[in-house]
Short mmCIF file of C-alpha atoms in Angstrom, two decimals:
data_model
loop_
_atom_site.label_atom_id
_atom_site.label_comp_id
_atom_site.label_asym_id
_atom_site.label_seq_id
_atom_site.Cartn_x
_atom_site.Cartn_y
_atom_site.Cartn_z
CA UNK A 1 0.04 -0.02 0.01
CA UNK A 2 3.01 2.31 -0.31
CA UNK A 3 1.53 4.07 -3.32
CA UNK A 4 -1.64 5.00 -1.34
CA UNK A 5 0.29 6.48 1.53
CA UNK A 6 2.62 8.38 -0.85
CA UNK A 7 -0.58 9.73 -2.48
CA UNK A 8 -1.84 10.68 1.06
CA UNK A 9 1.32 12.51 1.95
CA UNK A 10 1.12 14.95 -1.08
CA UNK A 11 -2.56 15.39 -0.63
CA UNK A 12 -2.51 16.28 2.93
CA UNK A 13 0.43 18.64 2.56
CA UNK A 14 -1.29 20.42 -0.14
CA UNK A 15 -4.47 20.53 1.76
CA UNK A 16 -3.03 22.06 4.72
CA UNK A 17 -1.42 24.92 2.64
CA UNK A 18 -4.81 25.86 1.07
CA UNK A 19 -7.01 25.48 4.24
CA UNK A 20 -4.77 27.13 6.97
CA UNK A 21 -3.52 29.95 4.69
CA UNK A 22 -6.83 31.21 3.70
CA UNK A 23 -7.59 33.06 6.86
CA UNK A 24 -4.19 34.77 6.76
CA UNK A 25 -4.59 35.76 3.13
CA UNK A 26 -8.06 37.35 3.70
CA UNK A 27 -7.06 39.02 6.85
CA UNK A 28 -4.23 40.69 4.97
CA UNK A 29 -6.70 41.70 2.36
CA UNK A 30 -8.53 43.56 5.30
CA UNK A 31 -11.55 41.27 5.28
CA UNK A 32 -13.62 41.03 8.35
CA UNK A 33 -13.82 38.05 10.56
CA UNK A 34 -17.29 37.33 9.27
CA UNK A 35 -16.10 37.40 5.70
CA UNK A 36 -13.34 34.88 6.75
CA UNK A 37 -15.94 32.58 8.36
CA UNK A 38 -18.20 32.55 5.50
CA UNK A 39 -15.74 31.74 2.91
CA UNK A 40 -14.22 28.95 5.23
CA UNK A 41 -17.82 27.44 5.66
CA UNK A 42 -18.21 27.03 2.03
CA UNK A 43 -15.71 24.32 2.26
CA UNK A 44 -17.77 22.61 4.49
CA UNK A 45 -20.87 22.87 2.58
CA UNK A 46 -18.96 21.25 -0.24
CA UNK A 47 -17.92 18.51 2.34
CA UNK A 48 -21.50 17.87 3.05
CA UNK A 49 -22.16 17.38 -0.64
CA UNK A 50 -19.08 15.26 -1.05
CA UNK A 51 -20.10 13.00 1.84
CA UNK A 52 -23.54 12.44 0.39
CA UNK A 53 -22.70 12.24 -3.35
CA UNK A 54 -19.06 11.15 -3.72
CA UNK A 55 -20.03 7.54 -2.98
CA UNK A 56 -22.06 7.47 -6.14
CA UNK A 57 -19.11 8.52 -8.32
CA UNK A 58 -16.70 5.86 -6.64
CA UNK A 59 -19.28 3.04 -6.97
CA UNK A 60 -19.27 3.68 -10.72
CA UNK A 61 -15.84 4.36 -11.89
CA UNK A 62 -13.63 2.79 -9.03
CA UNK A 63 -11.23 3.99 -6.46
CA UNK A 64 -8.16 5.05 -8.72
CA UNK A 65 -10.25 6.86 -11.34
CA UNK A 66 -12.30 8.68 -8.76
CA UNK A 67 -8.87 9.49 -6.94
CA UNK A 68 -7.68 11.08 -10.29
CA UNK A 69 -10.93 12.94 -10.86
CA UNK A 70 -11.35 14.55 -7.38
CA UNK A 71 -7.50 15.23 -7.29
CA UNK A 72 -7.64 17.00 -10.68
CA UNK A 73 -10.61 19.29 -9.73
CA UNK A 74 -9.06 19.86 -6.32
CA UNK A 75 -5.66 21.02 -7.84
CA UNK A 76 -7.50 23.27 -10.62
CA UNK A 77 -9.79 24.92 -7.98
CA UNK A 78 -6.88 25.60 -5.75
CA UNK A 79 -4.75 27.17 -8.58
CA UNK A 80 -7.73 29.28 -9.84
CA UNK A 81 -7.60 31.38 -6.63
CA UNK A 82 -4.86 33.14 -8.36
CA UNK A 83 -7.09 34.76 -11.01
CA UNK A 84 -9.34 36.81 -8.83
CA UNK A 85 -9.76 37.78 -5.17
CA UNK A 86 -13.55 38.27 -5.18
CA UNK A 87 -15.10 36.67 -2.21
CA UNK A 88 -17.87 35.14 -3.93
CA UNK A 89 -15.45 33.52 -6.46
CA UNK A 90 -13.17 32.31 -3.61
CA UNK A 91 -16.25 30.85 -1.90
CA UNK A 92 -17.30 28.93 -4.88
CA UNK A 93 -13.80 27.43 -5.26
CA UNK A 94 -13.70 26.40 -1.62
CA UNK A 95 -17.16 24.58 -2.15
CA UNK A 96 -15.66 22.57 -4.96
CA UNK A 97 -12.40 22.00 -2.75
CA UNK A 98 -14.60 20.62 -0.10
CA UNK A 99 -16.44 18.33 -2.28
CA UNK A 100 -13.03 16.97 -3.77
CA UNK A 101 -11.21 16.59 -0.45
CA UNK A 102 -14.13 14.73 1.33
CA UNK A 103 -14.36 12.52 -1.67
CA UNK A 104 -10.67 11.69 -1.38
CA UNK A 105 -11.00 11.05 2.19
CA UNK A 106 -13.89 8.68 1.49
CA UNK A 107 -11.70 6.73 -1.09
CA UNK A 108 -8.66 6.48 1.12
CA UNK A 109 -10.60 5.16 4.32
CA UNK A 110 -12.62 2.76 2.35
CA UNK A 111 -9.56 1.58 0.66
CA UNK A 112 -7.63 1.02 3.81
CA UNK A 113 -10.57 -0.59 5.57
CA UNK A 114 -10.92 -2.99 2.51
CA UNK A 115 -7.26 -3.91 2.21
CA UNK A 116 -6.17 -4.14 6.01
CA UNK A 117 -6.56 -7.56 7.40
CA UNK A 118 -8.16 -7.59 11.00
CA UNK A 119 -4.80 -8.72 12.49
CA UNK A 120 -3.07 -5.57 11.30
CA UNK A 121 -6.04 -3.16 10.84
CA UNK A 122 -5.12 -1.05 14.14
CA UNK A 123 -1.62 -0.69 12.79
CA UNK A 124 -2.61 0.36 9.38
CA UNK A 125 -5.07 3.02 10.78
CA UNK A 126 -2.52 4.30 13.22
CA UNK A 127 -0.14 4.70 10.48
CA UNK A 128 -2.74 6.54 8.47
CA UNK A 129 -3.04 8.92 11.32
CA UNK A 130 0.57 9.46 11.60
CA UNK A 131 1.04 10.34 7.89
CA UNK A 132 -1.79 12.67 8.27
CA UNK A 133 -0.38 14.57 11.22
CA UNK A 134 3.04 14.64 9.83
CA UNK A 135 2.07 15.75 6.34
CA UNK A 136 -0.43 18.29 7.73
CA UNK A 137 2.39 19.56 9.98
CA UNK A 138 4.78 19.84 7.01
CA UNK A 139 2.22 22.05 5.29
CA UNK A 140 1.88 24.21 8.27
CA UNK A 141 5.60 24.88 8.54
CA UNK A 142 5.76 25.85 4.91
CA UNK A 143 3.34 28.72 5.78
CA UNK A 144 6.03 30.16 7.93
CA UNK A 145 8.31 30.66 4.84
CA UNK A 146 5.93 33.68 3.86
CA UNK A 147 5.53 32.76 0.35
CA UNK A 148 3.58 35.15 -1.80
CA UNK A 149 -0.01 34.33 -2.57
CA UNK A 150 0.80 33.03 -6.04
CA UNK A 151 3.44 30.76 -5.02
CA UNK A 152 1.48 29.38 -2.15
CA UNK A 153 -1.53 28.46 -4.47
CA UNK A 154 0.76 27.04 -7.25
CA UNK A 155 2.76 24.94 -4.61
CA UNK A 156 -0.53 23.63 -3.03
CA UNK A 157 -2.11 22.84 -6.33
CA UNK A 158 1.22 21.13 -7.66
CA UNK A 159 1.25 18.84 -4.50
CA UNK A 160 -2.57 18.07 -4.68
CA UNK A 161 -1.99 17.04 -8.37
CA UNK A 162 1.11 14.97 -7.64
CA UNK A 163 -0.83 12.72 -5.24
CA UNK A 164 -2.64 11.02 -8.12
CA UNK A 165 0.75 9.92 -9.56
CA UNK A 166 1.79 7.17 -7.33
CA UNK A 167 -1.53 5.23 -7.67
CA UNK A 168 -1.01 5.41 -11.48
CA UNK A 169 2.74 4.64 -11.59
CA UNK A 170 2.88 1.97 -8.85
CA UNK A 171 1.06 -1.31 -9.35
CA UNK A 172 -1.65 -1.63 -6.84
CA UNK A 173 -4.91 -3.43 -6.94
CA UNK A 174 -7.95 -1.34 -6.13
CA UNK A 175 -11.01 -2.71 -3.99
CA UNK A 176 -14.28 -3.98 -5.31
CA UNK A 177 -16.63 -1.34 -6.33
CA UNK A 178 -18.84 -0.39 -3.30
CA UNK A 179 -22.51 -0.83 -3.50
CA UNK A 180 -24.71 2.30 -3.21
CA UNK A 181 -26.35 2.95 0.25
CA UNK A 182 -28.28 5.63 2.07
CA UNK A 183 -27.50 7.54 5.27
CA UNK A 184 -30.06 7.46 7.94
CA UNK A 185 -28.90 9.79 10.90
CA UNK A 186 -31.85 8.92 13.13
CA UNK A 187 -31.09 5.10 12.72
CA UNK A 188 -27.43 5.87 13.59
CA UNK A 189 -28.22 8.24 16.48
CA UNK A 190 -30.49 5.56 18.17
CA UNK A 191 -27.71 2.97 17.80
CA UNK A 192 -24.94 5.23 18.98
CA UNK A 193 -25.88 8.72 20.39
CA UNK A 194 -22.56 9.45 21.89
CA UNK A 195 -20.81 8.58 18.76
CA UNK A 196 -23.11 10.92 16.76
CA UNK A 197 -22.68 13.96 18.93
CA UNK A 198 -19.00 13.46 19.58
CA UNK A 199 -18.41 13.46 15.82
CA UNK A 200 -20.57 16.60 15.41
CA UNK A 201 -18.70 18.21 18.14
CA UNK A 202 -15.46 17.00 16.70
CA UNK A 203 -16.21 18.65 13.29
CA UNK A 204 -17.00 21.84 15.05
CA UNK A 205 -13.76 21.83 17.18
CA UNK A 206 -11.27 20.37 14.60
CA UNK A 207 -12.36 22.38 11.61
CA UNK A 208 -13.28 25.41 13.43
CA UNK A 209 -9.61 25.37 14.48
CA UNK A 210 -8.28 24.68 11.06
CA UNK A 211 -10.34 27.48 9.55
CA UNK A 212 -10.27 30.12 12.28
CA UNK A 213 -7.10 29.59 14.51
CA UNK A 214 -5.06 31.60 12.19
CA UNK A 215 -7.64 34.58 12.59
CA UNK A 216 -7.26 33.85 16.45
CA UNK A 217 -3.53 34.45 16.36
CA UNK A 218 -3.79 37.58 13.72
CA UNK A 219 -6.32 39.25 16.03
CA UNK A 220 -3.62 39.20 18.63
CA UNK A 221 -1.41 41.34 16.37
CA UNK A 222 0.97 38.39 15.43
CA UNK A 223 1.91 37.35 11.82
CA UNK A 224 1.73 34.43 9.55
CA UNK A 225 4.79 32.80 11.09
CA UNK A 226 3.43 32.71 14.40
CA UNK A 227 0.16 31.35 13.02
CA UNK A 228 2.09 28.35 11.49
CA UNK A 229 4.00 27.62 14.77
CA UNK A 230 0.76 27.85 16.84
CA UNK A 231 -0.93 25.54 14.57
CA UNK A 232 1.99 23.07 14.23
CA UNK A 233 2.29 22.83 17.97
CA UNK A 234 -1.52 21.84 17.99
CA UNK A 235 -0.81 19.20 15.26
CA UNK A 236 2.18 17.62 17.45
CA UNK A 237 -0.16 17.44 20.46
CA UNK A 238 -2.76 15.43 18.28
CA UNK A 239 -0.11 13.38 16.81
CA UNK A 240 1.35 12.33 20.16
CA UNK A 241 -2.09 11.76 21.85
CA UNK A 242 -2.88 9.36 18.91
CA UNK A 243 -0.34 7.06 19.98
CA UNK A 244 -1.75 6.89 23.68
CA UNK A 245 -5.49 7.37 23.47
CA UNK A 246 -6.01 4.15 21.44
CA UNK A 247 -4.62 2.18 24.46
CA UNK A 248 -6.71 4.26 26.82
CA UNK A 249 -10.00 3.83 24.91
CA UNK A 250 -9.44 0.09 24.19
CA UNK A 251 -8.89 -0.68 27.98
CA UNK A 252 -11.09 1.84 29.89
CA UNK A 253 -13.77 2.51 27.21
CA UNK A 254 -14.35 5.04 24.51
CA UNK A 255 -16.59 7.13 26.82
CA UNK A 256 -13.75 7.54 29.40
CA UNK A 257 -11.48 8.67 26.66
CA UNK A 258 -13.87 11.10 25.21
CA UNK A 259 -14.32 12.93 28.50
CA UNK A 260 -10.56 12.91 29.25
CA UNK A 261 -9.86 14.50 26.08
CA UNK A 262 -12.57 17.02 26.59
CA UNK A 263 -11.39 17.83 30.00
CA UNK A 264 -7.71 18.46 28.82
CA UNK A 265 -9.21 20.76 26.11
CA UNK A 266 -11.63 22.44 28.71
CA UNK A 267 -8.74 23.03 31.26
CA UNK A 268 -6.69 24.56 28.21
CA UNK A 269 -9.26 26.93 27.25
CA UNK A 270 -9.68 28.16 30.87
CA UNK A 271 -6.01 28.95 30.70
CA UNK A 272 -6.43 31.18 27.61
CA UNK A 273 -9.24 32.85 29.02
CA UNK A 274 -8.02 33.56 32.74
CA UNK A 275 -4.22 33.59 32.46
CA UNK A 276 -3.76 36.10 29.51
CA UNK A 277 -0.85 33.82 28.24
CA UNK A 278 2.38 35.04 26.46
CA UNK A 279 3.05 33.93 22.77
CA UNK A 280 5.24 31.04 23.82
CA UNK A 281 2.89 30.01 26.56
CA UNK A 282 0.10 29.83 23.95
CA UNK A 283 2.35 27.51 21.88
CA UNK A 284 2.36 25.08 25.06
CA UNK A 285 -1.39 25.56 25.40
CA UNK A 286 -1.95 24.80 21.64
CA UNK A 287 -0.04 21.30 22.17
CA UNK A 288 -2.47 20.52 24.94
CA UNK A 289 -5.52 21.51 22.74
CA UNK A 290 -4.22 19.21 20.16
CA UNK A 291 -4.48 16.41 22.86
CA UNK A 292 -8.01 17.50 23.53
CA UNK A 293 -9.60 18.02 20.39
CA UNK A 294 -7.92 16.03 17.51
CA UNK A 295 -8.62 12.54 18.71
CA UNK A 296 -12.43 13.10 19.10
CA UNK A 297 -13.42 12.00 15.57
CA UNK A 298 -11.49 8.72 15.84
CA UNK A 299 -13.04 8.07 19.12
CA UNK A 300 -16.53 8.79 17.78
CA UNK A 301 -16.00 6.31 14.98
CA UNK A 302 -14.54 3.69 17.43
CA UNK A 303 -17.73 4.11 19.65
CA UNK A 304 -19.96 3.68 16.89
CA UNK A 305 -18.28 0.41 15.67
CA UNK A 306 -18.41 -0.78 19.28
CA UNK A 307 -22.17 -0.53 19.11
CA UNK A 308 -22.73 -2.33 15.84
CA UNK A 309 -24.64 -5.64 16.08
CA UNK A 310 -24.32 -6.60 12.46
CA UNK A 311 -21.13 -5.96 10.29
CA UNK A 312 -23.15 -4.95 7.15
CA UNK A 313 -24.17 -1.76 9.04
CA UNK A 314 -20.63 -0.61 9.21
CA UNK A 315 -20.72 1.42 6.05
CA UNK A 316 -23.81 3.24 6.75
CA UNK A 317 -22.76 3.98 10.34
CA UNK A 318 -19.49 5.39 9.11
CA UNK A 319 -20.94 7.45 6.44
CA UNK A 320 -23.53 8.79 9.08
CA UNK A 321 -20.56 9.78 11.58
CA UNK A 322 -18.58 11.47 8.66
CA UNK A 323 -21.82 13.39 7.60
CA UNK A 324 -22.39 14.76 11.22
CA UNK A 325 -18.65 15.71 11.38
CA UNK A 326 -18.95 17.56 8.05
CA UNK A 327 -22.14 19.24 9.49
CA UNK A 328 -20.39 20.48 12.52
CA UNK A 329 -17.49 21.56 10.58
CA UNK A 330 -19.97 23.70 8.35
CA UNK A 331 -21.42 25.30 11.35
CA UNK A 332 -18.39 26.20 13.26
CA UNK A 333 -16.74 28.68 11.09
CA UNK A 334 -20.08 30.66 10.88
CA UNK A 335 -20.39 30.71 14.61
CA UNK A 336 -16.80 31.50 15.26
CA UNK A 337 -16.88 34.26 12.66
CA UNK A 338 -19.85 36.02 14.60
CA UNK A 339 -18.25 35.69 17.94
CA UNK A 340 -14.79 36.84 16.72
CA UNK A 341 -16.30 39.65 14.85
CA UNK A 342 -17.95 41.10 18.14
CA UNK A 343 -15.52 39.86 20.87
CA UNK A 344 -12.24 39.44 19.02
CA UNK A 345 -9.85 36.57 19.97
CA UNK A 346 -12.01 36.02 23.08
CA UNK A 347 -14.83 34.74 20.97
CA UNK A 348 -12.68 31.89 19.83
CA UNK A 349 -11.79 30.74 23.38
CA UNK A 350 -15.38 30.85 24.66
CA UNK A 351 -16.80 28.91 21.89
CA UNK A 352 -14.27 26.06 22.59
CA UNK A 353 -14.92 26.25 26.30
CA UNK A 354 -18.70 26.04 25.85
CA UNK A 355 -18.70 23.29 23.25
CA UNK A 356 -16.20 21.14 25.21
CA UNK A 357 -18.22 21.59 28.37
CA UNK A 358 -21.43 20.45 26.56
CA UNK A 359 -19.69 17.28 25.31
CA UNK A 360 -18.54 16.38 28.83
CA UNK A 361 -21.94 16.73 30.24
CA UNK A 362 -23.54 14.81 27.25
CA UNK A 363 -20.98 11.99 27.78
CA UNK A 364 -21.29 11.60 31.44
CA UNK A 365 -25.04 10.58 30.93
CA UNK A 366 -24.16 7.55 28.45
CA UNK A 367 -22.93 4.11 29.39
CA UNK A 368 -19.27 2.93 29.12
CA UNK A 369 -18.91 0.30 26.52
CA UNK A 370 -15.61 -1.55 27.22
CA UNK A 371 -13.58 -3.19 24.28
CA UNK A 372 -14.81 -6.80 23.89
CA UNK A 373 -11.32 -8.24 24.01
CA UNK A 374 -10.80 -6.28 27.32
CA UNK A 375 -13.98 -7.45 28.73
CA UNK A 376 -13.14 -11.03 28.06
CA UNK A 377 -9.75 -10.54 29.51
CA UNK A 378 -11.33 -9.18 32.73
CA UNK A 379 -13.73 -11.82 32.94
CA UNK A 380 -10.93 -14.43 32.82
CA UNK A 381 -9.12 -12.59 35.53
CA UNK A 382 -12.37 -12.57 37.73
CA UNK A 383 -12.80 -16.42 37.21
CA UNK A 384 -9.14 -16.93 38.33
#
């Protein structure tokens, strides 16, 4: 699966450049926080459309051709930002980018789940997370180079277009064409309410961060270099947390892991609000914020799969979780835009504090489901 992981690396670096630099560029063009939030939210409108419709394209033309199609439209849409700085034009391009990126994510995740045997599935998915965080972190560090807008968009588009080459140059067997299926959110919610709410909140927190954290730093009179360092520290926190949180959730339950992450994020935001931290202290807090918010989507997906009674429900549940994640991702930039327009950087911190507090309270009222393997081992120990 080397070619697939190479493709991911190019894709995630290119996506980090285009997603994280938009707020910086718009703010440099003297656009308001509300304008930044609206343009950013168009990406997630496209994500919602991609979550619903991309499955149809994949089921008709296959994974490799779909990857090439979405990658081409993604790269072209990125490069077209150079032509005009009209906000409506950028919003339309962000819409197409959202469709393509989430279509590509659907291809990658379904490909990994299809090819990975049960004996190595956890290691494959962990490596997928490692590739994502490392690649996204590299993209954030490139922003610190202060490239001009044209070079930034050209580099991002080039990396995205390059992501299709490994799949076409290196021999790889693609999965069978998936069958068409519908998404029933009420059905998935009845099956796994904590998973649905956690995925929705994860979308709000994670993509609210990727869309508006740059503005949060800029509103404090720092520059793009500080933006990239702040976001990179958050990615490092999320990356390191991924290596630990899987063990915690497998042994003590997904609910316990979700609450632990939320408490870490909640305490971090309290520090932002009441300690008036310096820039370097904010880098440290960003690290802990990454621990608190960047594992939530994976925990939601794991919780949902724990609740499955029939394996054939996995695809519908997975798409339902991704849809709710996309919906939260769409709403967050709009809410943050309004809060930051009226309250400045404080609006960002209060949003995270209240959202994390809500998820803690919701999770406390749900049962804890232990991993089946751990429960079996515990029963053996009790018998002994």
